[in-house]
Amino acid sequence: MKLMKILKITAYTTMIAAGIFAIVKGCMEKRKQDRKEKMILIAKQLNTDIKNTERKISPRYHDKNQEKYDEMWGEENSCN
């Protein structure tokens, strides 16, 4: 009789422990997925920033701004 009680307690404890481990594992996987998505968003933002920087330092962009500057202040104040 005592052995049956011990076996029942062991079985219930094992089931509860398995449930807890499953919940913890699910939370860990969710956190891992969230981190992955966050890193993808950061990478996309960095890529956008690099493209914008490349665009802003391009000769075409400089020439376009130089034309605006020349129109506003005149040719004598030009950088070129």
C-alpha atoms as one frame of an Amber mdcrd trajectory, in Angstrom:
protein
   0.000   0.000   0.000   2.769   2.412   0.887   4.561   1.559  -2.371   1.454
   2.512  -4.388   1.279   5.911  -2.690   4.947   6.532  -3.423   4.471   5.512
  -7.055   1.412   7.779  -7.409   3.260  10.733  -5.871   6.251  10.063  -8.131
   3.993   9.867 -11.204   2.172  13.106 -10.347   5.441  14.876  -9.573   6.915
  13.690 -12.872   3.863  14.911 -14.817   3.958  18.286 -13.078   7.711  18.613
 -13.721   7.231  17.680 -17.394   4.499  20.326 -17.688   6.721  22.967 -16.104
   9.617  22.063 -18.391   7.319  22.277 -21.431   6.109  25.726 -20.398   9.648
  26.961 -19.746  10.860  25.546 -23.053   7.966  27.246 -24.883   8.830  30.573
 -23.251  12.494  30.190 -24.174  11.617  29.448 -27.813   9.262  32.448 -27.915
  11.994  34.691 -26.516  14.462  33.302 -29.046  12.024  34.023 -31.895  11.429
  37.561 -30.573  15.174  38.199 -30.471  15.553  36.917 -34.017  12.790  39.224
 -35.269  14.352  42.149 -33.394  17.744  41.471 -34.976  16.133  41.346 -38.438
  14.492  44.739 -37.819  17.805  46.201 -36.646  19.567  44.818 -39.737  16.906
  46.319 -42.022  17.254  49.717 -40.315  21.040  49.602 -40.638  20.713  48.712
 -44.311  18.357  51.658 -44.833  20.739  53.995 -42.995  23.670  52.837 -45.133
  21.684  53.366 -48.334  20.666  56.865 -47.211  24.253  57.724 -46.317  25.512
  56.455 -49.671  22.839  58.498 -51.415  23.710  61.647 -49.478  27.423  61.421
 -50.237  26.931  60.648 -53.900  28.178  63.198 -56.465  24.668  63.523 -57.879
  23.283  64.540 -54.491  26.155  67.003 -54.006  25.593  68.546 -57.430  21.883
  68.895 -56.746  22.525  70.658 -53.444  25.204  72.818 -55.025  22.669  74.027
 -57.612  20.249  74.971 -54.824  23.033  76.756 -52.944  24.106  78.624 -56.063
  20.533  79.719 -56.723  20.166  80.958 -53.171  23.538  82.669 -52.664  24.960
  83.100 -56.112  27.945  81.678 -57.951  30.605  83.721 -56.104  29.934  81.860
 -52.835  30.145  78.478 -54.547  32.335  75.680 -53.155  33.473  74.637 -56.636
